[in-house]
mmCIF file of C-alpha atoms in Angstrom:
data_model
loop_
_atom_site.group_PDB
_atom_site.id
_atom_site.type_symbol
_atom_site.label_atom_id
_atom_site.label_comp_id
_atom_site.label_asym_id
_atom_site.label_seq_id
_atom_site.Cartn_x
_atom_site.Cartn_y
_atom_site.Cartn_z
ATOM 1 C CA MET A 10 0.972 17.732 -24.571
ATOM 2 C CA ALA A 11 -1.450 15.368 -22.844
ATOM 3 C CA SER A 12 -4.842 16.803 -21.944
ATOM 4 C CA GLN A 13 -5.994 17.121 -18.353
ATOM 5 C CA THR A 14 -8.608 14.419 -18.943
ATOM 6 C CA TYR A 15 -5.989 12.007 -20.277
ATOM 7 C CA LYS A 16 -3.721 12.730 -17.307
ATOM 8 C CA ALA A 17 -6.562 12.173 -14.846
ATOM 9 C CA TRP A 18 -7.501 8.757 -16.228
ATOM 10 C CA SER A 19 -3.865 7.779 -16.638
ATOM 11 C CA VAL A 20 -3.334 8.588 -12.947
ATOM 12 C CA VAL A 21 -6.328 6.462 -11.937
ATOM 13 C CA THR A 22 -5.199 3.538 -14.109
ATOM 14 C CA ALA A 23 -1.599 3.664 -12.899
ATOM 15 C CA SER A 24 -2.652 4.095 -9.270
ATOM 16 C CA THR A 25 -5.168 1.247 -9.401
ATOM 17 C CA THR A 26 -2.543 -1.088 -10.884
ATOM 18 C CA ALA A 27 0.023 -0.037 -8.282
ATOM 19 C CA PHE A 28 -2.527 -0.439 -5.479
ATOM 20 C CA THR A 29 -3.361 -3.952 -6.676
ATOM 21 C CA VAL A 30 0.296 -4.980 -6.552
ATOM 22 C CA CYS A 31 0.759 -3.349 -3.142
ATOM 23 C CA PHE A 32 -2.163 -5.315 -1.739
ATOM 24 C CA MET A 33 -0.775 -8.511 -3.255
ATOM 25 C CA VAL A 34 2.396 -7.878 -1.277
ATOM 26 C CA TRP A 35 0.543 -6.766 1.850
ATOM 27 C CA MET A 36 -1.361 -10.044 2.086
ATOM 28 C CA MET A 37 1.592 -12.227 1.113
ATOM 29 C CA PHE A 38 2.124 -13.710 4.590
ATOM 30 C CA ALA A 39 -1.418 -15.056 4.576
ATOM 31 C CA VAL A 40 -0.135 -17.608 2.053
ATOM 32 C CA ILE A 41 3.597 -18.071 2.606
ATOM 33 C CA GLY A 42 3.080 -17.902 6.375
ATOM 34 C CA ILE A 43 1.733 -21.464 6.301
ATOM 35 C CA PRO A 44 4.933 -23.173 5.025
ATOM 36 C CA ILE A 45 7.011 -20.789 7.148
ATOM 37 C CA LYS A 46 5.040 -21.884 10.203
ATOM 38 C CA GLN A 47 5.759 -25.526 9.382
ATOM 39 C CA ASN A 48 9.462 -24.922 8.704
ATOM 40 C CA LEU A 49 10.059 -22.967 11.911
ATOM 41 C CA GLY A 50 7.642 -24.942 14.086
ATOM 42 C CA LEU A 51 5.693 -21.847 15.096
ATOM 43 C CA ASN A 52 2.806 -22.063 17.509
ATOM 44 C CA GLU A 53 -0.561 -20.445 16.781
ATOM 45 C CA THR A 54 0.311 -17.229 18.610
ATOM 46 C CA GLN A 55 3.569 -16.792 16.711
ATOM 47 C CA PHE A 56 1.816 -17.529 13.434
ATOM 48 C CA GLY A 57 -0.882 -14.978 14.254
ATOM 49 C CA VAL A 58 1.730 -12.312 14.979
ATOM 50 C CA LEU A 59 3.566 -13.134 11.747
ATOM 51 C CA VAL A 60 0.444 -12.687 9.626
ATOM 52 C CA ALA A 61 -0.935 -9.693 11.524
ATOM 53 C CA LEU A 62 2.230 -7.588 11.787
ATOM 54 C CA PRO A 63 2.296 -6.312 8.171
ATOM 55 C CA VAL A 64 -1.414 -5.502 8.433
ATOM 56 C CA LEU A 65 -0.814 -3.545 11.640
ATOM 57 C CA THR A 66 2.094 -1.613 10.123
ATOM 58 C CA GLY A 67 0.110 -0.806 7.007
ATOM 59 C CA SER A 68 -2.739 0.502 9.139
ATOM 60 C CA LEU A 69 -0.689 2.648 11.517
ATOM 61 C CA ILE A 70 1.374 4.266 8.778
ATOM 62 C CA ARG A 71 -1.697 5.526 6.932
ATOM 63 C CA LEU A 72 -1.904 8.701 9.007
ATOM 64 C CA PRO A 73 1.635 9.950 8.221
ATOM 65 C CA LEU A 74 1.323 8.775 4.615
ATOM 66 C CA GLY A 75 -1.885 10.778 4.242
ATOM 67 C CA MET A 76 -0.172 13.835 5.690
ATOM 68 C CA TRP A 77 2.811 13.450 3.363
ATOM 69 C CA THR A 78 0.468 13.032 0.397
ATOM 70 C CA ASP A 79 -1.271 16.292 1.264
ATOM 71 C CA ARG A 80 2.065 18.034 1.629
ATOM 72 C CA TYR A 81 4.210 16.589 -1.153
ATOM 73 C CA GLY A 82 1.732 15.091 -3.601
ATOM 74 C CA GLY A 83 0.565 11.545 -4.267
ATOM 75 C CA ARG A 84 2.864 10.744 -7.164
ATOM 76 C CA ILE A 85 6.173 11.065 -5.333
ATOM 77 C CA VAL A 86 4.852 9.531 -2.094
ATOM 78 C CA PHE A 87 3.362 6.533 -3.912
ATOM 79 C CA PHE A 88 6.575 6.018 -5.897
ATOM 80 C CA ILE A 89 8.848 6.164 -2.846
ATOM 81 C CA LEU A 90 6.482 3.928 -0.893
ATOM 82 C CA MET A 91 6.733 1.187 -3.526
ATOM 83 C CA LEU A 92 10.489 1.478 -3.913
ATOM 84 C CA SER A 93 10.995 1.329 -0.139
ATOM 85 C CA THR A 94 9.400 -2.125 -0.002
ATOM 86 C CA VAL A 95 11.335 -3.812 -2.825
ATOM 87 C CA PHE A 96 14.440 -4.786 -0.833
ATOM 88 C CA PRO A 97 12.550 -5.902 2.317
ATOM 89 C CA ILE A 98 10.282 -8.069 0.142
ATOM 90 C CA TRP A 99 13.324 -9.747 -1.412
ATOM 91 C CA LEU A 100 14.936 -10.241 2.002
ATOM 92 C CA ILE A 101 12.012 -12.387 3.108
ATOM 93 C CA SER A 102 13.258 -15.121 0.772
ATOM 94 C CA ARG A 103 16.580 -15.101 2.683
ATOM 95 C CA ALA A 104 15.083 -15.115 6.176
ATOM 96 C CA THR A 105 15.815 -18.121 8.386
ATOM 97 C CA GLU A 106 14.748 -17.011 11.886
ATOM 98 C CA PHE A 107 11.369 -15.934 13.246
ATOM 99 C CA TRP A 108 12.607 -12.439 14.050
ATOM 100 C CA HIS A 109 13.875 -12.060 10.470
ATOM 101 C CA PHE A 110 10.313 -12.451 9.221
ATOM 102 C CA LEU A 111 8.960 -10.046 11.827
ATOM 103 C CA VAL A 112 11.410 -7.286 10.893
ATOM 104 C CA THR A 113 10.916 -7.654 7.160
ATOM 105 C CA GLY A 114 7.163 -7.905 7.733
ATOM 106 C CA LEU A 115 7.212 -4.482 9.394
ATOM 107 C CA PHE A 116 8.670 -2.906 6.270
ATOM 108 C CA VAL A 117 6.529 -4.903 3.854
ATOM 109 C CA GLY A 118 3.470 -3.700 5.743
ATOM 110 C CA VAL A 119 4.145 -0.203 4.431
ATOM 111 C CA ALA A 120 2.607 -1.380 1.145
ATOM 112 C CA GLY A 121 -0.768 -1.463 2.892
ATOM 113 C CA GLY A 122 -0.609 2.307 3.325
ATOM 114 C CA SER A 123 -0.886 2.704 -0.439
ATOM 115 C CA PHE A 124 -4.663 2.895 -0.049
ATOM 116 C CA THR A 125 -4.464 6.252 1.714
ATOM 117 C CA VAL A 126 -2.007 7.705 -0.784
ATOM 118 C CA GLY A 127 -3.925 6.596 -3.851
ATOM 119 C CA ILE A 128 -7.311 7.797 -2.635
ATOM 120 C CA ALA A 129 -6.034 11.318 -1.993
ATOM 121 C CA TYR A 130 -3.946 11.355 -5.177
ATOM 122 C CA CYS A 131 -6.723 10.214 -7.530
ATOM 123 C CA ALA A 132 -9.400 12.429 -6.011
ATOM 124 C CA ARG A 133 -7.427 15.598 -6.751
ATOM 125 C CA TRP A 134 -7.617 14.991 -10.500
ATOM 126 C CA PHE A 135 -11.397 15.077 -10.678
ATOM 127 C CA ALA A 136 -14.196 17.523 -10.005
ATOM 128 C CA ARG A 137 -16.148 16.856 -6.826
ATOM 129 C CA GLU A 138 -19.052 15.229 -8.665
ATOM 130 C CA ARG A 139 -16.711 12.646 -10.242
ATOM 131 C CA GLN A 140 -14.432 11.909 -7.314
ATOM 132 C CA GLY A 141 -16.627 9.038 -6.153
ATOM 133 C CA LEU A 142 -16.220 7.341 -9.521
ATOM 134 C CA ALA A 143 -12.448 7.816 -9.501
ATOM 135 C CA MET A 144 -12.042 6.511 -5.963
ATOM 136 C CA GLY A 145 -14.407 3.629 -6.668
ATOM 137 C CA ILE A 146 -12.261 2.546 -9.617
ATOM 138 C CA PHE A 147 -9.135 2.902 -7.505
ATOM 139 C CA GLY A 148 -10.748 0.778 -4.811
ATOM 140 C CA VAL A 149 -10.788 -2.160 -7.219
ATOM 141 C CA GLY A 150 -7.137 -2.528 -6.240
ATOM 142 C CA ASN A 151 -8.361 -4.300 -3.109
ATOM 143 C CA THR A 152 -8.588 -7.361 -5.346
ATOM 144 C CA GLY A 153 -4.822 -7.612 -4.966
ATOM 145 C CA ALA A 154 -5.464 -9.536 -1.759
ATOM 146 C CA ALA A 155 -7.542 -12.060 -3.695
ATOM 147 C CA VAL A 156 -4.965 -12.221 -6.498
ATOM 148 C CA THR A 157 -2.316 -13.234 -3.976
ATOM 149 C CA LYS A 158 -4.508 -16.070 -2.720
ATOM 150 C CA LEU A 159 -4.752 -17.341 -6.299
ATOM 151 C CA VAL A 160 -1.206 -16.712 -7.544
ATOM 152 C CA ALA A 161 1.008 -17.258 -4.487
ATOM 153 C CA PRO A 162 -0.122 -20.855 -3.746
ATOM 154 C CA THR A 163 0.655 -21.799 -7.352
ATOM 155 C CA ILE A 164 4.174 -20.391 -7.000
ATOM 156 C CA VAL A 165 4.638 -22.144 -3.648
ATOM 157 C CA VAL A 166 3.662 -25.523 -5.088
ATOM 158 C CA ALA A 167 5.822 -25.114 -8.188
ATOM 159 C CA PHE A 168 8.950 -23.453 -6.773
ATOM 160 C CA GLY A 169 8.680 -23.237 -2.978
ATOM 161 C CA TRP A 170 7.560 -20.399 -0.725
ATOM 162 C CA ALA A 171 10.822 -18.423 -1.068
ATOM 163 C CA MET A 172 10.082 -17.785 -4.729
ATOM 164 C CA VAL A 173 6.978 -15.746 -3.852
ATOM 165 C CA PRO A 174 8.816 -12.767 -2.283
ATOM 166 C CA GLN A 175 11.395 -12.885 -5.062
ATOM 167 C CA VAL A 176 8.712 -12.663 -7.746
ATOM 168 C CA TYR A 177 6.831 -10.004 -5.796
ATOM 169 C CA ALA A 178 9.967 -7.893 -5.314
ATOM 170 C CA VAL A 179 10.597 -7.827 -9.058
ATOM 171 C CA LEU A 180 6.924 -7.147 -9.723
ATOM 172 C CA MET A 181 6.913 -4.245 -7.250
ATOM 173 C CA LEU A 182 10.015 -2.707 -8.836
ATOM 174 C CA ILE A 183 8.563 -2.933 -12.344
ATOM 175 C CA THR A 184 5.250 -1.519 -11.122
ATOM 176 C CA ALA A 185 6.940 1.411 -9.384
ATOM 177 C CA ILE A 186 8.864 2.354 -12.526
ATOM 178 C CA ALA A 187 5.786 2.000 -14.735
ATOM 179 C CA PHE A 188 3.751 4.056 -12.275
ATOM 180 C CA TRP A 189 6.225 6.912 -12.460
ATOM 181 C CA PHE A 190 6.125 7.019 -16.256
ATOM 182 C CA PHE A 191 2.325 6.759 -16.545
ATOM 183 C CA SER A 192 1.349 9.112 -13.724
ATOM 184 C CA TYR A 193 1.545 12.881 -13.451
ATOM 185 C CA THR A 194 2.175 15.591 -10.890
ATOM 186 C CA ASP A 195 -0.704 17.870 -10.002
ATOM 187 C CA GLU A 196 0.908 21.293 -10.393
ATOM 188 C CA GLU A 197 -1.840 23.111 -8.496
ATOM 189 C CA HIS A 198 -1.406 20.722 -5.597
ATOM 190 C CA SER A 199 2.366 21.152 -5.644
ATOM 191 C CA ALA A 200 2.010 24.926 -5.601
ATOM 192 C CA GLY A 201 -0.245 24.975 -2.535
ATOM 193 C CA ALA A 202 1.061 21.989 -0.609
ATOM 194 C CA GLY A 203 3.705 23.912 1.304
ATOM 195 C CA GLN A 204 1.043 26.146 2.850
ATOM 196 C CA VAL A 205 -0.455 23.263 4.842
ATOM 197 C CA THR A 206 0.983 22.972 8.346
ATOM 198 C CA MET A 207 1.154 19.823 10.437
ATOM 199 C CA ARG A 208 -1.002 21.480 13.089
ATOM 200 C CA GLU A 209 -3.723 22.084 10.505
ATOM 201 C CA GLN A 210 -3.508 18.492 9.313
ATOM 202 C CA LEU A 211 -3.754 17.042 12.826
ATOM 203 C CA ALA A 212 -6.661 19.314 13.739
ATOM 204 C CA VAL A 213 -9.022 16.825 12.091
ATOM 205 C CA LEU A 214 -8.295 14.382 14.933
ATOM 206 C CA LYS A 215 -10.340 16.624 17.234
ATOM 207 C CA ASP A 216 -13.445 15.760 15.243
ATOM 208 C CA LEU A 217 -15.297 12.861 16.894
ATOM 209 C CA THR A 218 -16.876 11.981 13.552
ATOM 210 C CA VAL A 219 -13.433 11.003 12.257
ATOM 211 C CA TRP A 220 -12.958 8.584 15.145
ATOM 212 C CA ARG A 221 -16.434 7.137 14.632
ATOM 213 C CA TYR A 222 -15.795 6.492 10.940
ATOM 214 C CA SER A 223 -12.451 4.933 11.891
ATOM 215 C CA GLN A 224 -14.256 2.410 14.055
ATOM 216 C CA TYR A 225 -16.727 1.628 11.277
ATOM 217 C CA TYR A 226 -13.808 1.032 8.954
ATOM 218 C CA SER A 227 -11.963 -1.163 11.446
ATOM 219 C CA ILE A 228 -15.009 -3.424 11.743
ATOM 220 C CA VAL A 229 -15.842 -3.608 8.031
ATOM 221 C CA PHE A 230 -12.307 -3.894 6.688
ATOM 222 C CA GLY A 231 -11.180 -5.892 9.696
ATOM 223 C CA GLY A 232 -13.825 -8.466 8.854
ATOM 224 C CA TYR A 233 -12.578 -8.528 5.266
#
């Protein structure tokens, strides 16, 4: 049987890899949006909406995803999150109208919520004095946005923009399956999760400090 230490680092490794892929997908429209704009003759406003919509979805869904992670555990939530995006990602390659891209972009944006799930999931496997290290390693997954800006243009030039969502859909599916096999369920979390009520979870929104930190984050990450 695997030791607790092995499980903890396996969870961090699997989560960081999954987070990287999710952020690759989340930022996909920043690259393929350019040829899509040219093909559909979009104006600047339409192009802005196309690129921003997945980011908006990924941001707004973080609250419920965080609540579900607290209640059901990070492993199952992360796994379902990734699987739920595979088909919408693939559908992007078949889209022909502006609204097609907007609808699929809404679902693809869910991948951006992986940050919230992974942070809570990884932190539970470590003592308080080592949680910063674990979450710092997990945060490296932000590089997925940069990876997309390196990889996606190469695919676009070689095979056309439609190949990017096809490749990413397959990559997301493989990553989700690998994540499930290399991650673990925190039994202590599972045992106590059902005791947390939604009212208790939402009580944190009464704390003004939470809202202040949210604004700091919106400026810092928004600039990124």
